[in-house]
Amino acid sequence: MTTVELMDNLAIFLQAAVADYSTRQPSGKRAVKVYAGYPPARMSADEQASFVYALVTGAQDTADGDMSTANVEIGFSIYDNSDADDWRSLYNIMEHVRQHLLKHRFVAGRHRLMLPLKFEVPEMQPAPQWQGKITAIYTIGQPYEEDINYD
């Protein structure tokens, strides 16, 4: 079980969390895309509008070596050009995902969410594109140590 597998599994998990979420705009509903790792550098305008990504930003072993953990950033970029309270779309989806993470602490039956979660929204925003992130720690698989004699 690698950090890449964690990102892939978390992206599938997040797709279920945002499946019932969409942003309503004057132009209609906008779906929210989910990516494992960095979002693609080249996206269509519609894909750039609203997306979520899961990115492993670091990994470490515990002092006793019995477990490994990964730092994960769940990033949000939500487009909302409503006349009033357009920032609410970002907060709504972030809270929706946060609650989903807390209700379902295991991802793919392998990776366990460790608390606390950190919820961040920068003060400066490129409105109507609203951005934020949740940072979390997940357990990841620990390889078994092998005793190999190379003599």
C-alpha positions as protocol buffer text, in pm:
chain_id: "A"
residue {
  index: 1
  type: MET
  ca { x: 0 y: 0 z: 0 }
}
residue {
  index: 2
  type: THR
  ca { x: 167 y: 314 z: -121 }
}
residue {
  index: 3
  type: THR
  ca { x: 99 y: 684 z: -92 }
}
residue {
  index: 4
  type: VAL
  ca { x: -18 y: 679 z: -456 }
}
residue {
  index: 5
  type: GLU
  ca { x: -273 y: 410 z: -368 }
}
residue {
  index: 6
  type: LEU
  ca { x: -391 y: 629 z: -80 }
}
residue {
  index: 7
  type: MET
  ca { x: -445 y: 923 z: -318 }
}
residue {
  index: 8
  type: ASP
  ca { x: -632 y: 700 z: -565 }
}
residue {
  index: 9
  type: ASN
  ca { x: -849 y: 547 z: -290 }
}
residue {
  index: 10
  type: LEU
  ca { x: -917 y: 886 z: -137 }
}
residue {
  index: 11
  type: ALA
  ca { x: -1021 y: 1029 z: -475 }
}
residue {
  index: 12
  type: ILE
  ca { x: -1275 y: 746 z: -518 }
}
residue {
  index: 13
  type: PHE
  ca { x: -1396 y: 810 z: -163 }
}
residue {
  index: 14
  type: LEU
  ca { x: -1429 y: 1184 z: -231 }
}
residue {
  index: 15
  type: GLN
  ca { x: -1620 y: 1122 z: -554 }
}
residue {
  index: 16
  type: ALA
  ca { x: -1889 y: 955 z: -346 }
}
residue {
  index: 17
  type: ALA
  ca { x: -1884 y: 1246 z: -100 }
}
residue {
  index: 18
  type: VAL
  ca { x: -1934 y: 1512 z: -368 }
}
residue {
  index: 19
  type: ALA
  ca { x: -2163 y: 1309 z: -597 }
}
residue {
  index: 20
  type: ASP
  ca { x: -2471 y: 1474 z: -452 }
}
residue {
  index: 21
  type: TYR
  ca { x: -2309 y: 1815 z: -437 }
}
residue {
  index: 22
  type: SER
  ca { x: -2313 y: 2065 z: -718 }
}
residue {
  index: 23
  type: THR
  ca { x: -2296 y: 2440 z: -735 }
}
residue {
  index: 24
  type: ARG
  ca { x: -2593 y: 2629 z: -871 }
}
residue {
  index: 25
  type: GLN
  ca { x: -2500 y: 2919 z: -1093 }
}
residue {
  index: 26
  type: PRO
  ca { x: -2707 y: 3152 z: -1308 }
}
residue {
  index: 27
  type: SER
  ca { x: -2583 y: 2939 z: -1598 }
}
residue {
  index: 28
  type: GLY
  ca { x: -2706 y: 2618 z: -1429 }
}
residue {
  index: 29
  type: LYS
  ca { x: -2558 y: 2340 z: -1219 }
}
residue {
  index: 30
  type: ARG
  ca { x: -2184 y: 2275 z: -1220 }
}
residue {
  index: 31
  type: ALA
  ca { x: -2048 y: 1934 z: -1133 }
}
residue {
  index: 32
  type: VAL
  ca { x: -1746 y: 1903 z: -906 }
}
residue {
  index: 33
  type: LYS
  ca { x: -1457 y: 1697 z: -1051 }
}
residue {
  index: 34
  type: VAL
  ca { x: -1229 y: 1496 z: -819 }
}
residue {
  index: 35
  type: TYR
  ca { x: -861 y: 1427 z: -885 }
}
residue {
  index: 36
  type: ALA
  ca { x: -603 y: 1198 z: -723 }
}
residue {
  index: 37
  type: GLY
  ca { x: -287 y: 1404 z: -683 }
}
residue {
  index: 38
  type: TYR
  ca { x: -238 y: 1735 z: -857 }
}
residue {
  index: 39
  type: PRO
  ca { x: -518 y: 1848 z: -1089 }
}
residue {
  index: 40
  type: PRO
  ca { x: -416 y: 1835 z: -1458 }
}
residue {
  index: 41
  type: ALA
  ca { x: -221 y: 2139 z: -1574 }
}
residue {
  index: 42
  type: ARG
  ca { x: -442 y: 2165 z: -1882 }
}
residue {
  index: 43
  type: MET
  ca { x: -813 y: 2152 z: -1819 }
}
residue {
  index: 44
  type: SER
  ca { x: -1114 y: 2277 z: -2006 }
}
residue {
  index: 45
  type: ALA
  ca { x: -1283 y: 2587 z: -1868 }
}
residue {
  index: 46
  type: ASP
  ca { x: -1566 y: 2373 z: -1733 }
}
residue {
  index: 47
  type: GLU
  ca { x: -1324 y: 2136 z: -1555 }
}
residue {
  index: 48
  type: GLN
  ca { x: -1139 y: 2432 z: -1400 }
}
residue {
  index: 49
  type: ALA
  ca { x: -1461 y: 2572 z: -1259 }
}
residue {
  index: 50
  type: SER
  ca { x: -1507 y: 2342 z: -960 }
}
residue {
  index: 51
  type: PHE
  ca { x: -1283 y: 2061 z: -845 }
}
residue {
  index: 52
  type: VAL
  ca { x: -1147 y: 1877 z: -543 }
}
residue {
  index: 53
  type: TYR
  ca { x: -812 y: 1700 z: -521 }
}
residue {
  index: 54
  type: ALA
  ca { x: -644 y: 1461 z: -277 }
}
residue {
  index: 55
  type: LEU
  ca { x: -267 y: 1500 z: -254 }
}
residue {
  index: 56
  type: VAL
  ca { x: -20 y: 1327 z: -22 }
}
residue {
  index: 57
  type: THR
  ca { x: 220 y: 1598 z: 95 }
}
residue {
  index: 58
  type: GLY
  ca { x: 443 y: 1385 z: 318 }
}
residue {
  index: 59
  type: ALA
  ca { x: 481 y: 1052 z: 494 }
}
residue {
  index: 60
  type: GLN
  ca { x: 648 y: 933 z: 810 }
}
residue {
  index: 61
  type: ASP
  ca { x: 698 y: 622 z: 1021 }
}
residue {
  index: 62
  type: THR
  ca { x: 612 y: 613 z: 1389 }
}
residue {
  index: 63
  type: ALA
  ca { x: 900 y: 602 z: 1638 }
}
residue {
  index: 64
  type: ASP
  ca { x: 840 y: 233 z: 1711 }
}
residue {
  index: 65
  type: GLY
  ca { x: 823 y: 150 z: 1338 }
}
residue {
  index: 66
  type: ASP
  ca { x: 490 y: -29 z: 1369 }
}
residue {
  index: 67
  type: MET
  ca { x: 293 y: 214 z: 1154 }
}
residue {
  index: 68
  type: SER
  ca { x: 337 y: 466 z: 875 }
}
residue {
  index: 69
  type: THR
  ca { x: 124 y: 774 z: 822 }
}
residue {
  index: 70
  type: ALA
  ca { x: 74 y: 1017 z: 535 }
}
residue {
  index: 71
  type: ASN
  ca { x: -11 y: 1386 z: 545 }
}
residue {
  index: 72
  type: VAL
  ca { x: -291 y: 1455 z: 300 }
}
residue {
  index: 73
  type: GLU
  ca { x: -419 y: 1781 z: 156 }
}
residue {
  index: 74
  type: ILE
  ca { x: -774 y: 1781 z: 25 }
}
residue {
  index: 75
  type: GLY
  ca { x: -795 y: 2094 z: -185 }
}
residue {
  index: 76
  type: PHE
  ca { x: -1106 y: 2272 z: -305 }
}
residue {
  index: 77
  type: SER
  ca { x: -1150 y: 2516 z: -591 }
}
residue {
  index: 78
  type: ILE
  ca { x: -1514 y: 2612 z: -632 }
}
residue {
  index: 79
  type: TYR
  ca { x: -1653 y: 2858 z: -886 }
}
residue {
  index: 80
  type: ASP
  ca { x: -1946 y: 3069 z: -772 }
}
residue {
  index: 81
  type: ASN
  ca { x: -2036 y: 3404 z: -922 }
}
residue {
  index: 82
  type: SER
  ca { x: -2364 y: 3455 z: -737 }
}
residue {
  index: 83
  type: ASP
  ca { x: -2459 y: 3812 z: -656 }
}
residue {
  index: 84
  type: ALA
  ca { x: -2461 y: 3756 z: -280 }
}
residue {
  index: 85
  type: ASP
  ca { x: -2288 y: 3514 z: -43 }
}
residue {
  index: 86
  type: ASP
  ca { x: -2094 y: 3346 z: -324 }
}
residue {
  index: 87
  type: TRP
  ca { x: -1837 y: 3227 z: -68 }
}
residue {
  index: 88
  type: ARG
  ca { x: -2097 y: 2992 z: 82 }
}
residue {
  index: 89
  type: SER
  ca { x: -2047 y: 2734 z: -193 }
}
residue {
  index: 90
  type: LEU
  ca { x: -1689 y: 2677 z: -78 }
}
residue {
  index: 91
  type: TYR
  ca { x: -1781 y: 2646 z: 289 }
}
residue {
  index: 92
  type: ASN
  ca { x: -2076 y: 2419 z: 211 }
}
residue {
  index: 93
  type: ILE
  ca { x: -1875 y: 2166 z: 12 }
}
residue {
  index: 94
  type: MET
  ca { x: -1585 y: 2174 z: 258 }
}
residue {
  index: 95
  type: GLU
  ca { x: -1819 y: 2108 z: 549 }
}
residue {
  index: 96
  type: HIS
  ca { x: -1999 y: 1839 z: 350 }
}
residue {
  index: 97
  type: VAL
  ca { x: -1666 y: 1661 z: 285 }
}
residue {
  index: 98
  type: ARG
  ca { x: -1547 y: 1713 z: 645 }
}
residue {
  index: 99
  type: GLN
  ca { x: -1859 y: 1545 z: 782 }
}
residue {
  index: 100
  type: HIS
  ca { x: -1824 y: 1260 z: 530 }
}
residue {
  index: 101
  type: LEU
  ca { x: -1463 y: 1206 z: 642 }
}
residue {
  index: 102
  type: LEU
  ca { x: -1565 y: 1196 z: 1008 }
}
residue {
  index: 103
  type: LYS
  ca { x: -1854 y: 955 z: 946 }
}
residue {
  index: 104
  type: HIS
  ca { x: -1639 y: 717 z: 740 }
}
residue {
  index: 105
  type: ARG
  ca { x: -1294 y: 714 z: 901 }
}
residue {
  index: 106
  type: PHE
  ca { x: -1163 y: 425 z: 689 }
}
residue {
  index: 107
  type: VAL
  ca { x: -1087 y: 462 z: 319 }
}
residue {
  index: 108
  type: ALA
  ca { x: -1083 y: 143 z: 109 }
}
residue {
  index: 109
  type: GLY
  ca { x: -1081 y: -57 z: 434 }
}
residue {
  index: 110
  type: ARG
  ca { x: -707 y: 20 z: 462 }
}
residue {
  index: 111
  type: HIS
  ca { x: -637 y: 379 z: 549 }
}
residue {
  index: 112
  type: ARG
  ca { x: -764 y: 519 z: 878 }
}
residue {
  index: 113
  type: LEU
  ca { x: -820 y: 889 z: 930 }
}
residue {
  index: 114
  type: MET
  ca { x: -642 y: 1019 z: 1238 }
}
residue {
  index: 115
  type: LEU
  ca { x: -771 y: 1328 z: 1412 }
}
residue {
  index: 116
  type: PRO
  ca { x: -760 y: 1624 z: 1418 }
}
residue {
  index: 117
  type: LEU
  ca { x: -860 y: 1757 z: 1077 }
}
residue {
  index: 118
  type: LYS
  ca { x: -748 y: 2107 z: 986 }
}
residue {
  index: 119
  type: PHE
  ca { x: -986 y: 2330 z: 788 }
}
residue {
  index: 120
  type: GLU
  ca { x: -828 y: 2631 z: 611 }
}
residue {
  index: 121
  type: VAL
  ca { x: -966 y: 2908 z: 393 }
}
residue {
  index: 122
  type: PRO
  ca { x: -720 y: 3180 z: 293 }
}
residue {
  index: 123
  type: GLU
  ca { x: -834 y: 3534 z: 360 }
}
residue {
  index: 124
  type: MET
  ca { x: -739 y: 3653 z: 12 }
}
residue {
  index: 125
  type: GLN
  ca { x: -954 y: 3480 z: -251 }
}
residue {
  index: 126
  type: PRO
  ca { x: -955 y: 3500 z: -633 }
}
residue {
  index: 127
  type: ALA
  ca { x: -1335 y: 3538 z: -641 }
}
residue {
  index: 128
  type: PRO
  ca { x: -1546 y: 3413 z: -811 }
}
residue {
  index: 129
  type: GLN
  ca { x: -1308 y: 3117 z: -773 }
}
residue {
  index: 130
  type: TRP
  ca { x: -1309 y: 3019 z: -404 }
}
residue {
  index: 131
  type: GLN
  ca { x: -1034 y: 2802 z: -260 }
}
residue {
  index: 132
  type: GLY
  ca { x: -970 y: 2615 z: 62 }
}
residue {
  index: 133
  type: LYS
  ca { x: -821 y: 2296 z: 198 }
}
residue {
  index: 134
  type: ILE
  ca { x: -859 y: 2030 z: 461 }
}
residue {
  index: 135
  type: THR
  ca { x: -540 y: 1870 z: 590 }
}
residue {
  index: 136
  type: ALA
  ca { x: -551 y: 1527 z: 748 }
}
residue {
  index: 137
  type: ILE
  ca { x: -332 y: 1235 z: 847 }
}
residue {
  index: 138
  type: TYR
  ca { x: -406 y: 880 z: 727 }
}
residue {
  index: 139
  type: THR
  ca { x: -244 y: 552 z: 816 }
}
residue {
  index: 140
  type: ILE
  ca { x: -76 y: 374 z: 529 }
}
residue {
  index: 141
  type: GLY
  ca { x: 56 y: 22 z: 491 }
}
residue {
  index: 142
  type: GLN
  ca { x: 383 y: -66 z: 655 }
}
residue {
  index: 143
  type: PRO
  ca { x: 608 y: -311 z: 468 }
}
residue {
  index: 144
  type: TYR
  ca { x: 730 y: -615 z: 658 }
}
residue {
  index: 145
  type: GLU
  ca { x: 1097 y: -615 z: 739 }
}
residue {
  index: 146
  type: GLU
  ca { x: 1290 y: -893 z: 568 }
}
residue {
  index: 147
  type: ASP
  ca { x: 1606 y: -1052 z: 698 }
}
residue {
  index: 148
  type: ILE
  ca { x: 1817 y: -1117 z: 390 }
}
residue {
  index: 149
  type: ASN
  ca { x: 2167 y: -1253 z: 407 }
}
residue {
  index: 150
  type: TYR
  ca { x: 2378 y: -1132 z: 112 }
}
residue {
  index: 151
  type: ASP
  ca { x: 2689 y: -1338 z: 198 }
}
